[in-house]
Coordinates of C-alpha atoms and ligand atoms in Angstrom, one line a residue:
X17 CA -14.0 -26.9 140.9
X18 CA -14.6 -24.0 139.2
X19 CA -17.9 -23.2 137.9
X20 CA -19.2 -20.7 135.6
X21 CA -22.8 -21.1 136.2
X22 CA -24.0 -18.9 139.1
X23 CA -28.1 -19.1 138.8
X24 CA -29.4 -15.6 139.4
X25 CA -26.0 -14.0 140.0
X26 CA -28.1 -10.7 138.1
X27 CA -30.4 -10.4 140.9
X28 CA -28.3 -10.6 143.9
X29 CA -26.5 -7.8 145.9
X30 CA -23.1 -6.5 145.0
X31 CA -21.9 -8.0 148.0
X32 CA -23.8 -10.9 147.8
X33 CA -22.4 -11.1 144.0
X34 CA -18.7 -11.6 145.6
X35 CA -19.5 -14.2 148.0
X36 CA -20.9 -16.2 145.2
X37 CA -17.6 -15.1 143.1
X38 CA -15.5 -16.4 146.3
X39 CA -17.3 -19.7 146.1
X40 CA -17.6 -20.4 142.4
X41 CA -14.0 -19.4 141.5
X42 CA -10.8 -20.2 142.4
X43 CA -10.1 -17.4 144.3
X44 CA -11.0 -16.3 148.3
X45 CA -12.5 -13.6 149.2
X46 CA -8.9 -12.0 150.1
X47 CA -7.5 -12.4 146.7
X48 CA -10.2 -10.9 145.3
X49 CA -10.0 -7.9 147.1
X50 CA -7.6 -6.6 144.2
X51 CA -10.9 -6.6 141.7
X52 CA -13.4 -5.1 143.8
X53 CA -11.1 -2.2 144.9
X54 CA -9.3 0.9 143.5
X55 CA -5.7 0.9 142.5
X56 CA -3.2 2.4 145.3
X57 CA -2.2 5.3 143.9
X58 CA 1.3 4.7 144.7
X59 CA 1.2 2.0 142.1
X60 CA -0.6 4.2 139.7
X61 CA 2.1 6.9 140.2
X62 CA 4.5 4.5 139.5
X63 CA 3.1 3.2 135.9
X64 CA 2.7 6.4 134.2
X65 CA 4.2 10.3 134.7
X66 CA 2.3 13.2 136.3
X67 CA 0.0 11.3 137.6
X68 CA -3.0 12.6 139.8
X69 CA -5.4 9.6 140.6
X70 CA -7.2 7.0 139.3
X71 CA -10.4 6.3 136.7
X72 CA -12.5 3.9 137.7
X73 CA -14.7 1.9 135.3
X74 CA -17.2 -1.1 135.9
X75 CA -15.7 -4.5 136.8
X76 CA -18.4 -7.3 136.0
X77 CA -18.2 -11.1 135.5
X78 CA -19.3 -12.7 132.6
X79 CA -20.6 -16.1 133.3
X80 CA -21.8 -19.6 131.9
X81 CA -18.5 -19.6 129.7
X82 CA -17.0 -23.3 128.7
X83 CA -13.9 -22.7 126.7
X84 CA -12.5 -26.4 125.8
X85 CA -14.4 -27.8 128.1
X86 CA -13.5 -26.0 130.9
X87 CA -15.9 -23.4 132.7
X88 CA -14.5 -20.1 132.9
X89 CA -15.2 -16.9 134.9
X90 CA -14.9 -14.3 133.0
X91 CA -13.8 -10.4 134.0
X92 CA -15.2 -7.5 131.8
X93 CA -13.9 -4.1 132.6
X94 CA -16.3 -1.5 130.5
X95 CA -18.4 1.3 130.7
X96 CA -21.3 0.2 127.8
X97 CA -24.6 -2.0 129.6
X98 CA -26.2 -5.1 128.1
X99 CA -22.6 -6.3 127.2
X100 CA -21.7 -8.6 130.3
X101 CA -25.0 -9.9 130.1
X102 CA -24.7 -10.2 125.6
X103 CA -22.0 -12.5 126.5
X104 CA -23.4 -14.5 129.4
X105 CA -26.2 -15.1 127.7
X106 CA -24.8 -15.9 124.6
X107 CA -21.9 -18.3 126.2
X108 CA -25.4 -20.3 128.1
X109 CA -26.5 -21.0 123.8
X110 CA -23.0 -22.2 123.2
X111 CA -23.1 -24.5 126.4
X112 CA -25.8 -26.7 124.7
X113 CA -23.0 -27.8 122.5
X114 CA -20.1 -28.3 125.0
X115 CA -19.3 -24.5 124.8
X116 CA -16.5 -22.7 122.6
X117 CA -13.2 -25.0 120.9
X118 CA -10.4 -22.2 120.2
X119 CA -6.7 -22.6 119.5
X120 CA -3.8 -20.0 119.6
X121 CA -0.7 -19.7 117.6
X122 CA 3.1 -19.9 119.4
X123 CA 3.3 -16.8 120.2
X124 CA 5.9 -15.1 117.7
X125 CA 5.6 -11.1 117.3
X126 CA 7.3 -9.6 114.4
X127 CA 9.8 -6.9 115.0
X128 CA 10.5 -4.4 112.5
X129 CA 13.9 -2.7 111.1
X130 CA 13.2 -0.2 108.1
X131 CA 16.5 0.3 106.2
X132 CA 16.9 3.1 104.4
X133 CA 19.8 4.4 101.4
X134 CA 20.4 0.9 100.5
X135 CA 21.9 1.0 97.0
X136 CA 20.6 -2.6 95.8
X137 CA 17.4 -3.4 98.3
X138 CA 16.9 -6.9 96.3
X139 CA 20.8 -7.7 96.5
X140 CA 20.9 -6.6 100.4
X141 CA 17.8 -8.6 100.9
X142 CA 19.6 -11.5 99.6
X143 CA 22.7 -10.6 102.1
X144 CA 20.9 -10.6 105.5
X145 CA 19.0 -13.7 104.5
X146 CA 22.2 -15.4 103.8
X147 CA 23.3 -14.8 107.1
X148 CA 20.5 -15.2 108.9
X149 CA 21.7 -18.0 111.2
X150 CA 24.1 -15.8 112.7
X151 CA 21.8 -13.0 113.3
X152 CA 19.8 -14.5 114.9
X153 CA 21.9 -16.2 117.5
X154 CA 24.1 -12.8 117.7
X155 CA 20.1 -11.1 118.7
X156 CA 19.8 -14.4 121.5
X157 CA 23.3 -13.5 122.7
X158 CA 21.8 -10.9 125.1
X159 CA 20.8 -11.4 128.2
X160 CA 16.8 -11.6 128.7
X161 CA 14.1 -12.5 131.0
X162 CA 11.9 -14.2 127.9
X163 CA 14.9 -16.1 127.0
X164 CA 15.1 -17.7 130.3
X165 CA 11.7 -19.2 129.6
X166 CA 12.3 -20.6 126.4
X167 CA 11.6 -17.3 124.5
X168 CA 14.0 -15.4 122.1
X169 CA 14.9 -15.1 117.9
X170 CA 13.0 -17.4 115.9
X171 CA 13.6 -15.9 112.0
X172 CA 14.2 -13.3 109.6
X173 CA 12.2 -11.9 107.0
X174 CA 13.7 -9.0 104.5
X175 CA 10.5 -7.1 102.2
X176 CA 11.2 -4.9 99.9
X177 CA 9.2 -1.8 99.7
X178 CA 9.3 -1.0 96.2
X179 CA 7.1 2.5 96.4
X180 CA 6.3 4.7 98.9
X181 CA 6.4 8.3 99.5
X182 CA 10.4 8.2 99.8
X183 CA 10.8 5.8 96.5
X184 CA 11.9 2.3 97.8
X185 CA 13.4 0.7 100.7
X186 CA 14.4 -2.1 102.9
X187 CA 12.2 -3.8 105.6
X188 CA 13.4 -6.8 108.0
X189 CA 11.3 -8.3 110.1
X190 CA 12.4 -10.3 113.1
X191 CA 10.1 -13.1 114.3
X192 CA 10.2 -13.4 118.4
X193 CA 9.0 -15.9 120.5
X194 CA 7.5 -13.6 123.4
X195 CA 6.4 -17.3 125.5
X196 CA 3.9 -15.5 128.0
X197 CA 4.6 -11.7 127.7
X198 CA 2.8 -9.6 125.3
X199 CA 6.5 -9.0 124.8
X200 CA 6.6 -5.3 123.2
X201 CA 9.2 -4.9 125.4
X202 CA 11.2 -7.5 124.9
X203 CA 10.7 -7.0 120.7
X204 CA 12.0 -3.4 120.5
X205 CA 14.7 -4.3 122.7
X206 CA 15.8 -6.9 120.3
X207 CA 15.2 -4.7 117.4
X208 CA 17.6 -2.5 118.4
X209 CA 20.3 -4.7 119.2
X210 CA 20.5 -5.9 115.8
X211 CA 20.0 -2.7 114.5
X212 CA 23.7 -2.2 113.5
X213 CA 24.2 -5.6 112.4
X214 CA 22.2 -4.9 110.0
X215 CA 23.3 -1.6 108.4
X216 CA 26.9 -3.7 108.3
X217 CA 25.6 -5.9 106.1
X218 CA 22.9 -3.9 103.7
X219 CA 25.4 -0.6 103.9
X220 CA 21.9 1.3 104.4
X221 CA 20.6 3.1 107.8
X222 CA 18.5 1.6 109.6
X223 CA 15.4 4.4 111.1
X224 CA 12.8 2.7 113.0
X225 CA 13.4 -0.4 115.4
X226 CA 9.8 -1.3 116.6
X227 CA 7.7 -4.2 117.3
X228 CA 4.0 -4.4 114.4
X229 CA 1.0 -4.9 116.1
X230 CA -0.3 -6.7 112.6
X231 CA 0.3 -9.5 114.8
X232 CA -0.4 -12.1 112.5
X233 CA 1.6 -15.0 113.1
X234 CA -0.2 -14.8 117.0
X235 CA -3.5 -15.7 116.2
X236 CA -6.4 -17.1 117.9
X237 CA -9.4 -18.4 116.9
X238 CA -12.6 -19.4 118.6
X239 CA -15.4 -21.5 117.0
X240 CA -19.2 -22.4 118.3
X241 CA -22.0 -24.2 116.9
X242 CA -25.3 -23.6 118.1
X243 CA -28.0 -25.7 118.1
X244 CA -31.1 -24.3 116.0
X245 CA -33.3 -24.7 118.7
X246 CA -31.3 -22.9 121.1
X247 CA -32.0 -20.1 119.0
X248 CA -35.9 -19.8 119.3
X249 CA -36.1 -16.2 120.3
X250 CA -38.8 -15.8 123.1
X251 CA -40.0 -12.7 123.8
X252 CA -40.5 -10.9 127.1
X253 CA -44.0 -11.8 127.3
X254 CA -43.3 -15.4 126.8
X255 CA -44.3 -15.0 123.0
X256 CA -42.4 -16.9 120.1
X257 CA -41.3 -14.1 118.2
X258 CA -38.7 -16.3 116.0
X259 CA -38.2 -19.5 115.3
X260 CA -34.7 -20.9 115.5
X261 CA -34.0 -20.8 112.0
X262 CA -35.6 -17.3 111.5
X263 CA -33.1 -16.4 114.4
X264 CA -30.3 -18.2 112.5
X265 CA -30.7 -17.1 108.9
X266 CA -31.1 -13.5 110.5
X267 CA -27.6 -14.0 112.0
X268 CA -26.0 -15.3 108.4
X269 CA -27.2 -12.7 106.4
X270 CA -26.6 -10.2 109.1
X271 CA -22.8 -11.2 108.7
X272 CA -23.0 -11.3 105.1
X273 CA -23.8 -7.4 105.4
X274 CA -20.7 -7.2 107.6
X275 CA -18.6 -9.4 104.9
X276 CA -19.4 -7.4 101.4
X277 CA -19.5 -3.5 103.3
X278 CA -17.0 -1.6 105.5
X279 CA -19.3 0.7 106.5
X280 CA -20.8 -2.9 108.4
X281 CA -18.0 -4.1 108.7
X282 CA -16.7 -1.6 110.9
X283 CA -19.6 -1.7 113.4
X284 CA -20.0 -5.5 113.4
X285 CA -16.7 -5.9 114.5
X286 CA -16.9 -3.0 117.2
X287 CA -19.5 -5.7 118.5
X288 CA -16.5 -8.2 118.7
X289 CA -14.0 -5.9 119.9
X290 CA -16.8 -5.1 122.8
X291 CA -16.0 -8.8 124.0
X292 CA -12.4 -8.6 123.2
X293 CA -11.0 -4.8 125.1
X294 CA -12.9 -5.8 128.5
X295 CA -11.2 -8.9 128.8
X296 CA -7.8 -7.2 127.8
X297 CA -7.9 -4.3 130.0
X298 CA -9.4 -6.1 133.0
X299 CA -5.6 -8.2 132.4
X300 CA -3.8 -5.0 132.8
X301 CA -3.0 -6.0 128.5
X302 CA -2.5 -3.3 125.7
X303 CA -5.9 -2.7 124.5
X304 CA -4.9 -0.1 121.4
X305 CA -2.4 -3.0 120.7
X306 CA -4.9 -5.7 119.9
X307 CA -7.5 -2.9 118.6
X308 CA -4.8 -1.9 116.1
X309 CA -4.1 -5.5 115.2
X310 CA -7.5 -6.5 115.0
X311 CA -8.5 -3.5 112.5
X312 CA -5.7 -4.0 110.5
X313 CA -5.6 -7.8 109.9
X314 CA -9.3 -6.9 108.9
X315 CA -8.1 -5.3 105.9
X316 CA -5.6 -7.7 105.1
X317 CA -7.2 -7.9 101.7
X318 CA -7.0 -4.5 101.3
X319 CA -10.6 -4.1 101.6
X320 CA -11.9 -4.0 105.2
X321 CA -14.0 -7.2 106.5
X322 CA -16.0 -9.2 109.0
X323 CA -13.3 -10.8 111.1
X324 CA -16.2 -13.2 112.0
X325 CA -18.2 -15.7 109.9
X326 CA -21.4 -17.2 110.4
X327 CA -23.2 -20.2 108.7
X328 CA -24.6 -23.5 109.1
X329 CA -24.0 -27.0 109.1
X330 CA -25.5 -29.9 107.3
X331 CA -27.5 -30.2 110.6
X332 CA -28.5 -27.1 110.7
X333 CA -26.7 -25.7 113.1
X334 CA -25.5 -22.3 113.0
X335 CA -21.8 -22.1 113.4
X336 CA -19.9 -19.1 113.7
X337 CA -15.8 -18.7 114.1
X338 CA -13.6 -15.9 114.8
X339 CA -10.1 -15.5 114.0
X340 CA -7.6 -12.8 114.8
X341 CA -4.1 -11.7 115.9
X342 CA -4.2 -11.7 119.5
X343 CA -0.9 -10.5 121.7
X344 CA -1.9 -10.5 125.1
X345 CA 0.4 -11.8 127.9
X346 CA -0.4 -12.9 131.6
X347 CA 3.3 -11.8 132.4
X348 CA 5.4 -8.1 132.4
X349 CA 4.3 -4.8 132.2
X350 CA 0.8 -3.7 133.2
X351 CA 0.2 -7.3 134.1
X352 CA 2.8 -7.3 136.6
X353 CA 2.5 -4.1 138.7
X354 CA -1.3 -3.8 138.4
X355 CA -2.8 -6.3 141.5
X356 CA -6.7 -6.4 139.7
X357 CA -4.7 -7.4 136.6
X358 CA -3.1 -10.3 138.6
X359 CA -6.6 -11.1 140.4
X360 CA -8.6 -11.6 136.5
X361 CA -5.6 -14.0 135.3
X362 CA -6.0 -16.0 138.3
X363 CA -10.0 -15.8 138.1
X364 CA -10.0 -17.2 134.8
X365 CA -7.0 -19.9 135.9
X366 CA -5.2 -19.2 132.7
X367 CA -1.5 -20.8 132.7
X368 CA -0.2 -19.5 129.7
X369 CA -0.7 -16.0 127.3
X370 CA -2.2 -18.5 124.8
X371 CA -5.0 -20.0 126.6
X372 CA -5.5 -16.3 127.7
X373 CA -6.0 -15.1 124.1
X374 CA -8.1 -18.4 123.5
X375 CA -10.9 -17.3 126.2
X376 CA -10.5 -13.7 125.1
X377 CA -11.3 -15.0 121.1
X378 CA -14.4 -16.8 122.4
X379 CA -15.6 -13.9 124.3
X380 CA -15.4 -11.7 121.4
X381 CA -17.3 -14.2 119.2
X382 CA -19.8 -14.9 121.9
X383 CA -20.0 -10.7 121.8
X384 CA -20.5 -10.8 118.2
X385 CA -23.2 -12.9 118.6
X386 CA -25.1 -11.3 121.0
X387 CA -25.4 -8.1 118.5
X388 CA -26.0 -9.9 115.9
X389 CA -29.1 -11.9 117.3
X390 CA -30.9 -8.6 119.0
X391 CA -29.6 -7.0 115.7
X392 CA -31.7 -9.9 113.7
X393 CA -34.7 -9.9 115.9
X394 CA -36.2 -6.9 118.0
X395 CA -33.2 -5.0 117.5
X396 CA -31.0 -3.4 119.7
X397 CA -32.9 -0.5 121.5
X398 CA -35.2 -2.6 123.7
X399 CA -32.6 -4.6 125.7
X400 CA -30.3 -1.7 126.1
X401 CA -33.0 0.3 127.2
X402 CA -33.8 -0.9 131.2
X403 CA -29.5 -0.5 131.8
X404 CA -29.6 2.5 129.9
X405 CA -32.6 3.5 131.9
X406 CA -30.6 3.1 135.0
X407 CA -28.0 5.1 134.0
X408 CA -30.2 8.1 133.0
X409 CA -32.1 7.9 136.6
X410 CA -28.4 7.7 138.2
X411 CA -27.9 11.1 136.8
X412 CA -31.0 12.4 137.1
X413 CA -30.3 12.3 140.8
X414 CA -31.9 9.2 142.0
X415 CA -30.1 6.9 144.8
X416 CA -30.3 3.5 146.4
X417 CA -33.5 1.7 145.6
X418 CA -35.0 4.3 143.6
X419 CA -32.3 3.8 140.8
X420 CA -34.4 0.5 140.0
X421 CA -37.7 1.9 140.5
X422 CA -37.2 5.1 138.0
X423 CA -35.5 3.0 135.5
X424 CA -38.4 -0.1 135.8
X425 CA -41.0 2.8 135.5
X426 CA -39.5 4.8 132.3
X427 CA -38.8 1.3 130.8
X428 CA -42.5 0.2 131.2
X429 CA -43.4 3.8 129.9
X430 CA -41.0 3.2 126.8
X431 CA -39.4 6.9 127.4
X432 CA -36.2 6.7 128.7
X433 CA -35.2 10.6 128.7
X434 CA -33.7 12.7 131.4
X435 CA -36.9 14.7 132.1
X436 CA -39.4 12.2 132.4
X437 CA -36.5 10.9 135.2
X438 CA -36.5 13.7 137.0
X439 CA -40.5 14.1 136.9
X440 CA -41.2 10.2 138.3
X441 CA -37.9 10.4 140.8
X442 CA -40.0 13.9 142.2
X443 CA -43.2 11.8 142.2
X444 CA -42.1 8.9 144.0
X445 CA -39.7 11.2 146.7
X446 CA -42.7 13.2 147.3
X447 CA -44.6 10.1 147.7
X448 CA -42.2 8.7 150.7
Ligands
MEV525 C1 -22.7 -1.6 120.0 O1 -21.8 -1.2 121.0 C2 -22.3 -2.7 119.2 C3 -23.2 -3.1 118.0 O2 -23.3 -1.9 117.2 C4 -22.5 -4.2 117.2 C5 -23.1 -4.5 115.9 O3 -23.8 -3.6 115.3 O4 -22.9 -5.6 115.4 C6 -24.5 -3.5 118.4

């Protein structure tokens, strides 16, 4: 059994933190040699041109996550501290209340055709709607891998764009059951085959044949509802800074800020998106896809939002949800060829590109509200500040089990600055 509580994984060794990994998860230590070490750079040649190496980024585990009721092991690939532990700490809160419910969409992208020099776009329109039946099945004609598993043409949709910088035009959009790809691939290619099809039947050209990563028919959405008392925000020195509902209301009206200004809005869902690219690029999945997707389905309104809300119940309770187009796969591309990619599908025992994006949804909510509760209470500075202190006595030169001792003393001090590294790293070497 899987679990995703590992007491005092924090404080262990790297190496002792993969033993645990091996016993909590359902890998063995073999398969998860793949996360803990570098691409081949055969592989790497092989996935994009002129390549020279590989980047390496930090791989951590998020833990305590339940996702409908079932504990999950989480991989974060990033670079910024204090989130791995935002979302571990966060997903523990949710836990008191059986943990995060989330549901995904089937798993139709939208492929899209624009057809230009149509004489009557409204009477076209009509025209390729009319014969949508056959269309369809003439775009399922070709061979394909998705179609195989139960994938392939699922509708037609014709907009017309009435203005634009050219005056108007023609759009068709083909809906595509991508099953367990992300399915860009598999979209385009479509796209193109009925390309011609089409310009038969409008008498127009058709320009671009590409997949939309508005990917709004493939959403998921992750809900939580934290007890107030979970909430009581204890400070470092044991002290009762906040009460639960101090911590609460602080979260609501920090969203409302998000909900009424883009300018908040932006950064608040950064704080998502911190939960959400980890867990997509640790999958080998398209992270400016679902970055592009989320921003844009933001603004669906035409005024740029929270993609999260937060309020309470009639218990009290704070509850917050997320919802957002999310076109990951756990099959194909990156997925496929990369082997830490295959090792963080199989960590999280994810079956299908649906349950994928539902873990993914909760992570970025949990995310969300990790900002939003430091945001609400002592703010963010404090608990960034002993990783960030690390990092600054990394590059001021210091090694091994001086890293901690630097970073503890600059932390204690309250100056976290590249000088005052250097000065205690020289006291305590000179000390040895
Ligand atoms: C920092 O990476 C993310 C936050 O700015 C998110 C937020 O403000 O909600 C803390």
């Amino acid at each position: 059994m899987t679990t995703s509580r590992i007491p005092g994984f924090y404080d262990l060794t790297l190496e002792e933190r993969r033993a645990k990994l091996a016993d909590a998860s359902p890998l063995s230590p073999g398969e998860l040699i793949p996360l803990t070490s570098p691409l081949a750079l055969d592989v790497a040649s092989h996935m994009v041109e002129n390549a020279i190496g590989t980047f390496s980024l930090p791989l951590g585990v998020a833990l305590n996550f339940m996702v409908n009721g079932r504990d999950v092991l989480i991989p974060m690939v990033i670079e910024e501290p204090s989130v791995v532990a935002g979302a571990s700490f966060m997903a523990n809160l949710a836990r008191a209340s059986g943990g995060f419910t989330a549901t995904s969409a089937e798993p139709l992208m939208i492929g899209q055709l624009q057809v230009l020099n149509v004489e009557d776009a409204n009477k076209a329109a009509e025209r390729v709607l009319a014969r949508k039946t056959e269309l369809l099945t003439y775009v399922d004609a070709a061979e394909s891998s998705l179609k195989s598993r139960g994938g392939g043409a699922r509708d037609l949709e014709v907009r017309v764009i009435e203005e634009s910088p050219i005056g108007k035009f023609l759009v068709v959009h083909l809906i595509y059951d991508v099953r367990d790809a992300m399915g860009a691939n598999a979209v385009n290619t479509a796209c193109e085959r009925l390309a011609p099809r089409i310009e038969e039947i409008t008498g127009g050209k058709v320009h671009l044949r590409i997949l939309s990563n508005l990917t709004d028919k493939r959403m998921a959405k992750a809900t939580c509802v934290i007890p107030v008392k979970e909430l009581e925000f204890v400070a470092q020195d044991g002290i009762l800074r906040y009460s639960g509902e101090e911590v609460r209301d602080g979260i609501i009206a920090a969203y409302a800020f998000a909900a009424a200004d883009p300018y908040r809005a932006a950064t608040h869902n950064k704080g998502i998106m911190n939960g959400i690219d980890p867990v997509v690029i640790a999958t080998g999945n398209d992270w400016r896809a679902i970055e592009a997707g989320a921003h844009a389905y933001a603004a669906r309104s035409g005024r740029y939002t929270s993609l999260s809300t937060w309020s309470k119940d009639e218990s009290g309770n704070l509850v917050g949800e997320l919802e957002m187009p999310l076109a990951v796969g756990i099959v194909g591309g990156a997925t496929k060829v990369h082997p830490a990619a295959q090792a963080a599908v199989k960590l999280m025992n994810v079956k299908s590109a649906g349950e994928l994006a539902e873990i993914i949804v909760s992570v970025g909510l949990a995310q969300n509200m990790a900002a939003l509760r430091a945001l609400a209470t002592e703010g963010i500075q404090r608990g960034h500040m002993s990783l960030h202190a690390r990092q600054v006595a990394i590059a001021a030169g210091a090694s091994g089990e001086l890293i901690e001792k630097v970073a503890s003393q600059m932390a204690a001090e309250g100056v976290v600055r590249m000088d005052r590294a250097k000065e205690i790293l020289m006291t305590m070497e000179s000390g040895k």
